XYZ file of C-alpha atoms in Angstrom:
309
model
C 0.235 -98.297 217.711
C -0.432 -97.346 221.351
C 2.188 -99.854 222.488
C 4.773 -98.319 220.130
C 4.063 -94.838 221.469
C 4.401 -96.113 225.049
C 7.714 -97.833 224.219
C 9.004 -94.661 222.560
C 8.104 -92.549 225.613
C 9.723 -94.996 228.050
C 12.930 -95.369 225.998
C 13.345 -91.636 225.373
C 12.354 -90.372 228.807
C 15.663 -88.558 229.319
C 15.247 -86.477 226.180
C 11.578 -85.767 226.933
C 12.396 -84.619 230.477
C 15.203 -82.424 229.099
C 12.859 -80.911 226.501
C 10.120 -80.127 229.041
C 12.728 -78.699 231.411
C 14.044 -76.291 228.774
C 10.529 -75.345 227.619
C 9.455 -74.707 231.217
C 12.318 -72.246 231.646
C 11.667 -70.446 228.354
C 7.842 -70.584 228.580
C 7.025 -70.996 232.293
C 3.398 -69.780 232.179
C 1.533 -72.975 231.063
C 2.938 -75.347 233.715
C 3.607 -72.495 236.145
C -0.172 -72.002 236.363
C -0.475 -75.462 237.975
C -0.230 -75.112 241.750
C 2.712 -76.822 243.488
C 0.135 -78.564 245.690
C -0.053 -81.136 242.873
C 3.584 -82.200 243.318
C 2.777 -84.680 246.092
C -0.191 -86.366 244.350
C 1.858 -86.716 241.162
C 4.719 -88.334 243.066
C 2.124 -90.582 244.734
C 0.950 -91.689 241.274
C 4.524 -92.686 240.342
C 4.896 -94.616 243.610
C 1.510 -96.281 243.035
C 2.847 -97.493 239.677
C 5.896 -98.899 241.442
C 3.602 -100.769 243.831
C 1.723 -102.304 240.891
C 4.944 -103.801 239.547
C 6.202 -105.168 242.890
C 5.570 -108.753 243.912
C 6.763 -110.919 246.814
C 9.581 -112.418 244.706
C 11.204 -108.956 244.541
C 11.833 -109.174 248.286
C 13.224 -112.714 248.223
C 16.591 -111.342 247.155
C 16.785 -109.540 250.522
C 16.785 -112.944 252.241
C 18.519 -115.037 249.568
C 21.325 -112.511 248.880
C 21.361 -110.226 251.933
C 25.043 -109.323 251.508
C 24.465 -107.769 248.065
C 21.419 -105.768 249.200
C 23.154 -104.574 252.393
C 26.211 -103.432 250.414
C 23.984 -101.614 247.933
C 21.823 -99.887 250.531
C 24.820 -98.888 252.667
C 26.396 -97.370 249.568
C 23.093 -95.633 248.747
C 22.702 -93.948 252.125
C 26.371 -93.046 252.625
C 27.862 -92.103 249.241
C 25.081 -89.788 248.075
C 24.455 -87.888 251.355
C 28.166 -87.426 252.135
C 28.996 -86.437 248.538
C 26.116 -83.922 248.597
C 27.405 -82.389 251.839
C 30.977 -82.186 250.526
C 29.935 -80.582 247.227
C 27.796 -77.924 248.925
C 30.798 -76.947 251.064
C 33.286 -77.138 248.213
C 31.207 -74.764 246.057
C 30.063 -72.675 249.058
C 26.428 -72.915 247.954
C 23.737 -70.684 249.465
C 21.742 -72.349 252.253
C 18.583 -73.031 250.223
C 20.450 -74.623 247.293
C 22.678 -76.583 249.682
C 19.561 -77.895 251.422
C 18.113 -79.022 248.082
C 21.296 -80.892 247.116
C 21.443 -82.603 250.521
C 17.765 -83.605 250.249
C 18.488 -85.270 246.900
C 21.430 -87.111 248.442
C 19.349 -88.400 251.355
C 16.542 -89.864 249.224
C 16.206 -93.538 248.199
C 16.901 -94.931 244.739
C 14.699 -93.796 241.861
C 12.254 -96.069 240.030
C 13.930 -95.352 236.668
C 17.065 -97.122 237.931
C 15.461 -100.520 237.301
C 14.843 -99.708 233.618
C 18.398 -98.369 233.203
C 19.875 -101.468 234.915
C 17.899 -103.676 232.524
C 19.198 -101.723 229.501
C 22.752 -101.913 230.900
C 22.402 -105.701 231.309
C 23.109 -105.371 235.025
C 21.707 -107.513 237.844
C 18.042 -106.521 237.544
C 16.898 -108.566 240.556
C 19.449 -106.775 242.756
C 18.383 -103.389 241.369
C 14.695 -104.051 242.090
C 15.541 -105.419 245.555
C 17.671 -102.371 246.340
C 14.987 -99.931 245.148
C 12.324 -101.662 247.235
C 14.552 -101.880 250.325
C 15.896 -98.314 250.175
C 12.341 -97.010 249.613
C 11.066 -98.867 252.690
C 14.025 -97.526 254.706
C 13.478 -93.959 253.465
C 10.882 -92.882 256.084
C 13.488 -93.556 258.764
C 16.832 -92.785 257.114
C 15.978 -89.791 254.899
C 14.774 -87.535 257.776
C 17.588 -88.624 260.129
C 20.415 -88.115 257.602
C 18.899 -84.800 256.450
C 18.793 -83.654 260.078
C 22.417 -84.695 260.628
C 23.740 -82.947 257.502
C 21.449 -79.934 257.097
C 20.233 -79.458 260.679
C 23.253 -77.276 261.425
C 21.989 -74.451 259.189
C 18.209 -75.030 258.794
C 15.478 -76.361 261.080
C 14.730 -79.969 260.104
C 11.534 -81.518 261.499
C 12.478 -85.182 261.116
C 9.182 -86.471 262.559
C 7.057 -84.500 260.068
C 9.290 -85.675 257.221
C 8.814 -89.269 258.381
C 5.011 -88.978 258.108
C 5.236 -87.143 254.775
C 7.292 -89.964 253.256
C 4.809 -92.506 254.604
C 1.934 -90.624 252.926
C 3.605 -89.726 249.633
C 5.722 -92.849 249.072
C 4.871 -95.858 251.246
C 1.058 -95.614 251.233
C 0.722 -95.382 247.399
C 3.165 -98.293 247.016
C 1.095 -100.398 249.437
C -2.141 -99.559 247.581
C -0.524 -100.508 244.260
C 0.853 -103.713 245.775
C -2.586 -104.711 247.114
C -4.272 -104.043 243.763
C -1.595 -106.105 242.020
C -2.205 -108.907 244.535
C -6.005 -108.980 244.410
C -6.737 -107.634 240.906
C -4.210 -109.522 238.745
C -6.145 -109.137 235.476
C -6.323 -105.347 235.808
C -2.638 -105.242 236.754
C -1.660 -107.387 233.769
C -3.357 -104.948 231.381
C -2.023 -101.847 233.152
C 1.626 -102.918 233.505
C 2.225 -102.717 229.737
C 1.489 -98.985 229.830
C 3.008 -98.203 233.235
C 6.545 -97.196 232.131
C 5.138 -94.613 229.698
C 2.502 -93.399 232.171
C 5.046 -93.049 234.987
C 7.456 -91.313 232.608
C 4.844 -88.743 231.593
C 3.914 -88.175 235.241
C 7.570 -87.534 236.106
C 7.836 -85.189 233.092
C 4.833 -83.204 234.348
C 6.247 -83.171 237.873
C 9.601 -81.816 236.672
C 7.908 -79.293 234.395
C 5.821 -77.839 237.237
C 8.822 -77.492 239.565
C 11.028 -75.944 236.863
C 8.298 -73.549 235.679
C 7.706 -72.258 239.212
C 11.430 -71.610 239.604
C 12.295 -70.503 236.046
C 13.509 -67.043 237.034
C 15.675 -68.374 239.845
C 17.104 -71.082 237.586
C 18.335 -68.437 235.157
C 20.310 -66.744 237.925
C 21.769 -69.804 239.678
C 21.211 -72.523 237.089
C 24.863 -73.060 236.084
C 25.994 -73.643 239.675
C 23.121 -76.052 240.366
C 23.698 -77.934 237.110
C 27.424 -78.323 237.822
C 26.880 -79.597 241.375
C 24.011 -81.916 240.359
C 26.060 -83.414 237.524
C 29.078 -83.968 239.796
C 26.824 -85.462 242.495
C 25.298 -87.935 240.067
C 28.624 -88.861 238.430
C 30.203 -89.455 241.858
C 27.308 -91.760 242.767
C 27.627 -93.752 239.545
C 31.414 -94.133 239.713
C 31.773 -94.683 243.465
C 28.870 -97.155 243.456
C 30.624 -99.237 240.796
C 33.978 -98.794 242.518
C 32.713 -100.129 245.849
C 31.337 -103.193 244.100
C 34.691 -103.849 242.430
C 36.556 -103.223 245.699
C 34.424 -105.919 247.337
C 35.068 -108.206 244.350
C 31.474 -108.421 243.189
C 30.810 -109.541 239.630
C 30.332 -106.924 236.900
C 26.523 -107.224 236.722
C 26.169 -106.584 240.451
C 28.544 -103.618 240.244
C 26.447 -102.161 237.415
C 23.246 -102.497 239.469
C 24.811 -100.842 242.525
C 26.334 -98.073 240.396
C 23.017 -97.163 238.766
C 21.000 -97.583 241.951
C 23.342 -95.320 243.924
C 23.652 -92.697 241.192
C 19.925 -92.402 240.362
C 17.895 -90.881 243.182
C 14.173 -90.402 243.833
C 14.718 -86.689 243.224
C 10.973 -86.065 242.904
C 10.725 -86.942 246.596
C 13.470 -84.392 247.346
C 11.486 -81.627 245.627
C 8.313 -82.784 247.352
C 9.939 -82.640 250.798
C 11.404 -79.218 250.004
C 7.955 -77.940 249.002
C 6.265 -79.379 252.084
C 8.775 -78.722 254.852
C 11.084 -75.923 253.733
C 8.822 -73.193 252.373
C 11.222 -70.572 253.762
C 13.823 -71.872 251.294
C 12.103 -71.819 247.866
C 15.309 -72.572 245.922
C 15.566 -75.933 247.721
C 13.187 -77.474 245.149
C 15.516 -76.712 242.223
C 18.295 -79.337 242.703
C 15.681 -82.100 242.747
C 14.152 -80.874 239.481
C 17.562 -80.533 237.787
C 18.614 -83.971 239.085
C 15.410 -85.482 237.615
C 16.430 -84.160 234.197
C 20.128 -85.007 234.366
C 20.087 -88.498 235.916
C 17.821 -89.817 233.154
C 20.308 -88.551 230.563
C 23.406 -89.832 232.396
C 21.617 -93.110 233.152
C 20.911 -93.701 229.456
C 24.560 -92.917 228.622
C 25.878 -95.267 231.327
C 23.529 -98.029 230.169
C 25.228 -97.930 226.756
C 28.702 -97.795 228.294
C 28.062 -100.785 230.583
C 26.322 -102.727 227.803
C 29.326 -102.299 225.505
C 31.754 -103.340 228.237
C 29.672 -106.471 228.833
C 30.085 -107.407 225.189
């Protein structure tokens, strides 16, 4: 029974995130009473879960198929940041919202991308390798690209962001990886429930961010939703297009598409909360992206699966 509930939660994460997002706007008080200081620990829990599922074989693809991983990671850290910057200028977004969109674009791939790639029958090994590689590159690339794109209109402390990503992302992943390595029996029991547990943690994370910004979302929500949706769709389509342009097989193109289009948007909201307190609206694009990319990811998984057939 517990396993069925966990499977249901993992498979319907997009709908659950959407439901909690809407409820947090309509009834912000329950989750709004939880301090935003909990955003970072919650993201750390998700990253810890990622560390539990990683093993050395996930990194072999980096050495056995370096071309695929390099193409994917280059697409990840060029398409999404540049598209974010272009969209914020095209729609003439206010500085705080523009900052939030750019932060989303500069983050590594999201953990949910591996599940979506599996459902889409894409190259799962490439997806996992790309997620792991882009996450390890994030402490260096995310602050630098954010500084390059947003440093013209806000102060970006790239060094502080580097250490924040180490603490919130890399350290929990390393702890999870070590536990998986030296406590295999515990890991074996825990992994069955991890997708559902991580999903619920992400739901809570999104709910807290949305609840704290419910009033602001009602005033600028349509603009943010439009830009976030376009950002995500551009990532999905351009990611696939680059794969096809380089004559990669369909499964690899699917993995790159999903990996590029689905961002670690929780990290974007976390960085906005930690480093850009003068721009409170900067947390909103990350929260909206967390809701939308799970929905679009589930849709694309069905589209790619049908095309494969």
